[in-house]
XYZ file of C-alpha atoms in Angstrom:
224
model
C 63.130 -97.061 25.819
C 66.119 -99.078 27.054
C 69.229 -97.148 28.110
C 72.679 -98.583 27.400
C 75.932 -97.041 28.633
C 79.069 -97.830 26.610
C 82.391 -97.169 28.359
C 85.322 -97.237 25.942
C 87.610 -95.122 23.773
C 85.660 -93.063 21.186
C 86.390 -95.268 18.154
C 85.593 -98.560 19.898
C 82.487 -97.049 21.482
C 81.204 -95.949 18.081
C 81.792 -99.462 16.692
C 79.800 -100.990 19.548
C 77.069 -98.385 19.144
C 76.920 -99.192 15.433
C 76.340 -102.891 16.132
C 73.536 -102.030 18.549
C 72.197 -99.241 16.308
C 68.498 -99.469 17.109
C 65.975 -96.640 17.205
C 64.424 -98.140 20.326
C 67.642 -97.783 22.331
C 69.054 -94.706 24.041
C 72.828 -95.054 24.012
C 75.220 -93.065 26.191
C 78.995 -93.051 25.664
C 81.586 -92.455 28.388
C 85.315 -92.328 27.697
C 86.285 -92.917 31.335
C 84.938 -94.963 34.227
C 84.524 -91.801 36.280
C 82.308 -90.294 33.585
C 80.390 -93.575 33.403
C 79.524 -93.419 37.108
C 78.227 -89.870 36.698
C 76.037 -90.860 33.741
C 74.694 -93.974 35.479
C 73.798 -92.024 38.623
C 71.907 -89.516 36.493
C 70.259 -91.844 33.976
C 69.884 -95.168 35.856
C 70.824 -97.094 32.713
C 69.599 -100.622 31.931
C 72.983 -102.025 30.849
C 76.638 -101.033 31.216
C 79.116 -102.242 28.579
C 82.707 -101.446 29.550
C 86.179 -102.271 28.345
C 88.244 -104.022 30.985
C 91.376 -101.899 30.580
C 90.109 -98.342 30.726
C 92.650 -95.573 31.471
C 92.506 -94.449 35.085
C 89.801 -96.499 36.768
C 89.652 -99.930 35.117
C 86.470 -101.605 33.935
C 86.534 -104.235 36.668
C 86.975 -101.540 39.339
C 84.008 -99.684 37.830
C 81.939 -102.864 38.020
C 82.944 -103.444 41.655
C 81.944 -99.887 42.612
C 78.582 -100.253 40.889
C 77.935 -103.531 42.705
C 78.549 -101.856 46.095
C 75.876 -99.201 45.467
C 72.449 -100.219 46.823
C 70.587 -98.089 44.272
C 72.739 -98.574 41.161
C 74.147 -102.034 41.821
C 71.457 -104.136 40.136
C 72.325 -103.011 36.600
C 73.721 -105.782 34.337
C 77.375 -105.254 33.382
C 79.041 -106.688 30.264
C 82.838 -106.434 30.108
C 84.824 -106.451 26.857
C 88.249 -108.004 27.470
C 91.161 -109.954 26.046
C 91.335 -113.728 26.045
C 94.062 -113.952 28.696
C 93.414 -116.021 31.808
C 94.171 -112.995 34.000
C 91.548 -110.910 32.160
C 88.892 -113.578 32.610
C 89.737 -113.901 36.309
C 89.357 -110.142 36.777
C 85.926 -110.293 35.136
C 84.823 -113.072 37.476
C 86.066 -111.361 40.647
C 84.386 -107.998 40.019
C 80.868 -109.401 39.733
C 80.192 -108.796 36.049
C 77.166 -110.534 34.548
C 78.995 -111.569 31.405
C 82.071 -110.882 29.305
C 83.007 -111.013 25.632
C 86.504 -111.235 24.186
C 88.117 -109.102 21.500
C 87.939 -108.776 18.579
C 84.188 -108.325 18.824
C 82.003 -110.642 16.799
C 78.833 -108.630 16.009
C 76.478 -111.613 16.213
C 77.922 -112.835 19.511
C 77.923 -109.280 20.885
C 74.216 -108.859 20.127
C 73.475 -112.258 21.657
C 75.297 -111.291 24.867
C 73.415 -108.002 25.096
C 70.081 -109.709 24.402
C 70.763 -112.194 27.207
C 71.099 -109.313 29.667
C 68.279 -107.028 28.531
C 65.378 -107.282 26.111
C 66.696 -105.582 22.972
C 64.507 -105.197 19.864
C 66.138 -106.874 16.885
C 67.524 -104.649 14.162
C 67.254 -105.425 10.471
C 70.479 -106.781 8.998
C 73.519 -108.082 10.846
C 76.529 -105.761 10.519
C 80.097 -107.001 10.174
C 83.311 -105.034 10.550
C 85.170 -104.555 7.281
C 87.737 -102.027 6.100
C 87.275 -101.311 2.400
C 87.920 -98.255 0.237
C 84.770 -96.361 -0.661
C 84.445 -93.626 -3.278
C 81.759 -91.171 -2.293
C 79.949 -88.439 -4.178
C 78.096 -85.585 -2.489
C 76.628 -82.635 -4.382
C 78.644 -83.649 -7.485
C 81.911 -83.565 -5.518
C 83.894 -86.757 -5.020
C 85.454 -87.741 -1.700
C 87.245 -90.808 -0.389
C 86.441 -92.743 2.746
C 86.744 -96.197 4.300
C 84.086 -98.510 5.629
C 83.818 -99.443 9.304
C 81.037 -101.992 8.951
C 78.420 -103.085 6.448
C 75.100 -104.921 6.225
C 72.476 -105.461 3.554
C 70.677 -102.361 4.829
C 73.540 -99.887 5.016
C 77.160 -98.987 5.647
C 79.149 -97.108 8.282
C 81.921 -95.019 6.722
C 84.765 -92.893 8.077
C 85.759 -89.680 6.313
C 87.078 -86.168 6.836
C 84.323 -84.822 4.546
C 81.659 -82.840 6.411
C 78.167 -84.191 5.663
C 74.895 -83.637 7.512
C 72.202 -86.021 8.693
C 69.581 -86.407 5.983
C 71.995 -85.730 3.108
C 72.009 -88.134 0.171
C 75.367 -89.455 -1.000
C 76.465 -92.013 -3.577
C 78.836 -94.775 -2.482
C 80.909 -96.923 -4.823
C 82.912 -99.908 -3.575
C 83.899 -103.504 -4.245
C 82.614 -106.268 -1.991
C 85.640 -108.160 -0.561
C 86.232 -111.446 -2.363
C 83.899 -110.477 -5.177
C 84.136 -108.714 -8.516
C 80.874 -106.921 -7.745
C 81.189 -103.144 -7.782
C 78.369 -101.642 -5.774
C 77.178 -98.177 -6.742
C 74.281 -97.096 -4.568
C 72.626 -93.941 -3.285
C 72.481 -93.667 0.501
C 70.828 -91.361 3.001
C 72.910 -90.325 6.019
C 71.053 -91.452 9.142
C 73.694 -90.788 11.820
C 76.658 -88.429 12.141
C 79.382 -89.007 14.749
C 82.411 -86.742 15.181
C 84.974 -89.194 16.603
C 88.049 -86.936 16.373
C 89.185 -83.613 14.937
C 87.925 -83.576 11.330
C 87.165 -87.304 11.434
C 83.543 -88.376 11.096
C 81.588 -91.614 11.090
C 78.461 -91.650 8.953
C 75.780 -94.291 9.242
C 74.266 -94.470 5.758
C 71.155 -96.378 4.702
C 71.105 -97.912 1.232
C 68.406 -96.658 -1.132
C 67.145 -99.085 -3.791
C 70.096 -101.473 -3.549
C 70.304 -103.703 -6.622
C 69.094 -107.268 -5.796
C 72.321 -108.785 -7.134
C 74.481 -106.539 -4.969
C 72.244 -107.146 -1.965
C 72.697 -110.884 -2.452
C 76.489 -110.463 -2.726
C 76.637 -108.383 0.481
C 74.419 -110.904 2.252
C 76.782 -113.724 1.225
C 79.790 -111.715 2.444
C 78.099 -111.089 5.812
C 77.117 -114.767 6.069
C 80.720 -115.904 5.529
C 82.050 -113.398 8.062
C 79.594 -114.530 10.739
C 79.662 -118.290 10.128
């Protein structure tokens, strides 16, 4: 099983993890470069993905330190950065294998990762989208927003406490469409990203073919 270390703030790290979301990957998250070094020394990860401008030790400094270590230095490093000339120069100088600019494009991000390590393909490309979602759990309604979506599922953010394996109903409109999607989902992943703020990775159950086609078209337009 491939090990990937994501170094970023909690929300961005969860977004990157969601794009990668593959059962054949073991993903570690560090919120500082110092923590990242500790994890890499312990786990000997197969890929490091770091933001360039981390608080404290920056991402390019982290990369430089990794490169100087005879044991740990061979790991591929992917840096997420801005599109400024100075950012790109910093990436080049520190010895990173590759970089990708913000905002992240999910398809390009997966391509970059796949170029550095052999990553099994996941079903359904996910795209970031912020839409209002009405949820129902145990006959109680709650409100949440989407983080990303694909034809296989949705990542939502909510203050409602739900457990892995729970079944919820999600109702939402696909952007640019009059289609209202009402679908049962099973919660596959639970991530506590802040105090009383949760991200839930939910898999669609028996999604209507028409709605699946509409979501697929939305994803296609966002990634074209």
